[in-house]
Amino acid sequence: MSGTNRTYRLSEIESNQGITFSHAAATPGHHCPMHTALAAMRNIRGISSLVLGMPECSFYSRYVMENPVEGTGELHYTYVLDSNEVVFGCREGLIKALEEMERDGAKAIMVIMTCIPALIGEDVKEITETFSLEHNAKAVCIDMAHYKRNGYEAGYYEGYEALGDFCMKKELNSNLVSILGAHKGREGEGLKNWLKNNAFELLEIETGFMLEDFLKITSSAFIIVTNIHYLPLANKLKKEYNIPFVFLGGAYSVSEITACYETIKEQLQLQELPEFVGINELKELEDNIKSQFTGSRFIIPAIIEDVLLLTNYLTSLSMKPCVLHIEEYQLWMQEWKKSILHQSVDPYITFVVQQEINQDAFEKSGFLEEKGFRFSIGETSLKEVASMKIERFFLTSLFGYERTNALLHSLKHLRKEE
């Protein structure tokens, strides 16, 4: 996808096409979004899948789906285009394949379109919609063509968002609150106990769940999103079913987190906020980190799904981002981009391959200048630069005050090491 060695700044990025590779050769390679879409779907009981593409796509997909039939009856098939279909399309054959899956017991089918069907312009979405109108089984299409992006994040975003197409309007349950995303740690337990103690029923959607349970989500009174992978789904449910939500997983600063909990309190008409952590102490730590790190420069070569939100937070603490690795840029991330640029910084954006940012991006960004404090979120070969080891657990499973507390203490430790 990356046809130039030029590295672009954040202000120049409008789509995935602007995110160039850090090196000419993408070694050791990266999963395509079809891989992650399948990985997400295999954990949902009640969802069958059909990978649509060439022989290599079909073969590769079996690394995720070793068995075509899961223990609880889900079917995970592939449809390989022949030479005639590559030229003239596969509509007739695809409909027959979906009918066969329906006869075999599939009720909800996720059709995962790969590169070649997308390149020839086959309207798979229309085919699945037509099939669904004429059959009892429901088929939904997601476009996972790898050439449209560098990495694999779209497999999560678009896979979970497409689950909304299996939903139907249900009667409102004013006591039902849905949580989308991981909610581990003390704060996750505290959030659930707060809601349960106020007589709310919880629908918890994380990685493994049943489609039958998920479909109850359209009767939710409110949705709490703790992970960015579920944000497109929450936006879809708000648009189509008018279900309000709060993106708690997108809040890093103490004030933003508090505002999210205030929103939950107001939406659900609760009387008081729970005391998850010592908020005053955390605010004091946040102020101390800002004082210690003002003017410092940082890079993020690690894979962090909400890297723009994290960057926006660190920039608000008077730190300067120099180079960022971005897996996936979507139009709905534009507000975060604008917020970063509004703070008078414009970092270089790249897709890190060979586990390292290239020298040219380092030099252009000014990160190599030996002045002030420099650090990296994620490992780097620059030995003179303080490096924060990223535990994916605290960045994806934790949220709110607890995640920010872990992040700020990691930064504090970096400074002590210096």
Short mmCIF file of N, CA, C and O in Angstrom, two decimals, residues 33-39 41 48-53 57 61 65 76-77 79 109-115 117 124 128 140-145:
data_model
loop_
_atom_site.label_atom_id
_atom_site.label_comp_id
_atom_site.label_asym_id
_atom_site.label_seq_id
_atom_site.Cartn_x
_atom_site.Cartn_y
_atom_site.Cartn_z
N PRO A 33 -6.68 -7.82 7.79
CA PRO A 33 -7.89 -7.63 8.60
C PRO A 33 -8.86 -8.81 8.54
O PRO A 33 -9.68 -8.98 9.44
N MET A 34 -8.78 -9.62 7.47
CA MET A 34 -9.60 -10.83 7.44
C MET A 34 -9.27 -11.73 8.62
O MET A 34 -10.15 -12.36 9.22
N HIS A 35 -7.99 -11.79 8.98
CA HIS A 35 -7.54 -12.63 10.08
C HIS A 35 -8.19 -12.21 11.39
O HIS A 35 -8.72 -13.04 12.14
N THR A 36 -8.17 -10.91 11.69
CA THR A 36 -8.73 -10.45 12.96
C THR A 36 -10.25 -10.48 12.96
O THR A 36 -10.86 -10.71 14.01
N ALA A 37 -10.85 -10.27 11.81
CA ALA A 37 -12.32 -10.38 11.73
C ALA A 37 -12.73 -11.81 12.08
O ALA A 37 -13.68 -12.04 12.85
N LEU A 38 -12.03 -12.79 11.52
CA LEU A 38 -12.32 -14.19 11.82
C LEU A 38 -12.05 -14.50 13.30
O LEU A 38 -12.83 -15.22 13.94
N ALA A 39 -10.95 -13.97 13.82
CA ALA A 39 -10.61 -14.21 15.22
C ALA A 39 -11.70 -13.68 16.14
O ALA A 39 -12.02 -14.30 17.16
N MET A 41 -14.93 -13.20 15.23
CA MET A 41 -16.18 -13.93 14.99
C MET A 41 -16.17 -15.33 15.62
O MET A 41 -17.20 -15.83 16.05
N SER A 48 -21.81 -17.69 12.06
CA SER A 48 -21.05 -18.47 11.09
C SER A 48 -20.32 -17.52 10.16
O SER A 48 -20.68 -16.34 10.08
N SER A 49 -19.31 -18.02 9.46
CA SER A 49 -18.54 -17.13 8.57
C SER A 49 -18.30 -17.78 7.22
O SER A 49 -18.27 -19.01 7.10
N LEU A 50 -18.14 -16.93 6.22
CA LEU A 50 -17.79 -17.38 4.87
C LEU A 50 -16.74 -16.44 4.32
O LEU A 50 -17.02 -15.26 4.07
N VAL A 51 -15.51 -16.93 4.17
CA VAL A 51 -14.42 -16.13 3.60
C VAL A 51 -14.51 -16.21 2.08
O VAL A 51 -14.48 -17.31 1.50
N LEU A 52 -14.60 -15.06 1.44
CA LEU A 52 -14.77 -14.99 -0.02
C LEU A 52 -13.50 -14.45 -0.65
O LEU A 52 -13.10 -13.31 -0.37
N GLY A 53 -12.84 -15.26 -1.49
CA GLY A 53 -11.61 -14.78 -2.11
C GLY A 53 -10.89 -15.85 -2.90
O GLY A 53 -11.49 -16.80 -3.39
N CYS A 57 -6.21 -16.83 0.25
CA CYS A 57 -7.02 -16.29 1.34
C CYS A 57 -7.73 -17.42 2.09
O CYS A 57 -7.80 -17.42 3.32
N SER A 61 -6.92 -18.37 5.96
CA SER A 61 -7.99 -18.23 6.95
C SER A 61 -8.11 -19.45 7.85
O SER A 61 -8.61 -19.37 8.97
N MET A 65 -9.40 -20.55 11.67
CA MET A 65 -10.52 -21.49 11.78
C MET A 65 -10.05 -22.87 11.34
O MET A 65 -10.20 -23.26 10.18
N HIS A 76 -17.87 -22.42 9.52
CA HIS A 76 -16.84 -21.48 9.08
C HIS A 76 -16.26 -22.01 7.76
O HIS A 76 -15.30 -22.77 7.74
N TYR A 77 -16.89 -21.57 6.67
CA TYR A 77 -16.58 -22.07 5.34
C TYR A 77 -15.78 -21.03 4.54
O TYR A 77 -15.64 -19.87 4.95
N TYR A 79 -15.21 -19.66 0.30
CA TYR A 79 -15.67 -19.70 -1.09
C TYR A 79 -14.52 -19.20 -1.97
O TYR A 79 -14.12 -18.04 -1.88
N ILE A 109 -24.82 -15.33 9.16
CA ILE A 109 -23.58 -15.57 8.40
C ILE A 109 -22.86 -14.26 8.15
O ILE A 109 -23.42 -13.31 7.59
N MET A 110 -21.58 -14.20 8.55
CA MET A 110 -20.74 -13.04 8.26
C MET A 110 -19.90 -13.37 7.03
O MET A 110 -19.03 -14.24 7.07
N VAL A 111 -20.16 -12.69 5.91
CA VAL A 111 -19.40 -12.89 4.69
C VAL A 111 -18.21 -11.93 4.71
O VAL A 111 -18.40 -10.70 4.75
N ILE A 112 -17.01 -12.48 4.69
CA ILE A 112 -15.79 -11.68 4.80
C ILE A 112 -15.16 -11.57 3.42
O ILE A 112 -14.57 -12.51 2.90
N MET A 113 -15.32 -10.40 2.80
CA MET A 113 -14.79 -10.16 1.45
C MET A 113 -13.32 -9.79 1.53
O MET A 113 -12.92 -8.92 2.31
N THR A 114 -12.50 -10.44 0.70
CA THR A 114 -11.06 -10.15 0.66
C THR A 114 -10.72 -9.34 -0.60
O THR A 114 -11.60 -8.80 -1.25
N CYS A 115 -9.45 -9.29 -0.94
CA CYS A 115 -8.97 -8.31 -1.92
C CYS A 115 -9.55 -8.45 -3.33
O CYS A 115 -10.01 -7.47 -3.92
N PRO A 117 -12.33 -9.97 -4.75
CA PRO A 117 -13.72 -9.55 -4.96
C PRO A 117 -13.89 -8.04 -4.85
O PRO A 117 -14.72 -7.45 -5.55
N VAL A 124 -20.86 -7.32 -3.02
CA VAL A 124 -21.19 -8.42 -2.11
C VAL A 124 -22.22 -7.97 -1.07
O VAL A 124 -23.08 -8.76 -0.66
N THR A 128 -25.66 -10.04 -0.25
CA THR A 128 -26.07 -10.54 1.07
C THR A 128 -27.42 -9.96 1.49
O THR A 128 -28.23 -10.64 2.11
N VAL A 140 -24.54 -10.98 6.29
CA VAL A 140 -24.01 -9.61 6.37
C VAL A 140 -22.60 -9.62 5.79
O VAL A 140 -21.83 -10.55 6.02
N CYS A 141 -22.24 -8.59 5.03
CA CYS A 141 -20.92 -8.51 4.40
C CYS A 141 -20.04 -7.47 5.08
O CYS A 141 -20.49 -6.37 5.41
N ILE A 142 -18.76 -7.82 5.27
CA ILE A 142 -17.76 -6.83 5.68
C ILE A 142 -16.61 -6.88 4.68
O ILE A 142 -16.18 -7.95 4.26
N ASP A 143 -16.12 -5.70 4.29
CA ASP A 143 -15.04 -5.58 3.32
C ASP A 143 -13.70 -5.56 4.05
O ASP A 143 -13.34 -4.56 4.68
N MET A 144 -12.96 -6.66 3.96
CA MET A 144 -11.67 -6.77 4.65
C MET A 144 -10.50 -6.77 3.67
O MET A 144 -9.45 -7.34 3.96
N ALA A 145 -10.66 -6.14 2.52
CA ALA A 145 -9.57 -6.07 1.54
C ALA A 145 -8.33 -5.43 2.17
O ALA A 145 -8.38 -4.30 2.65
#
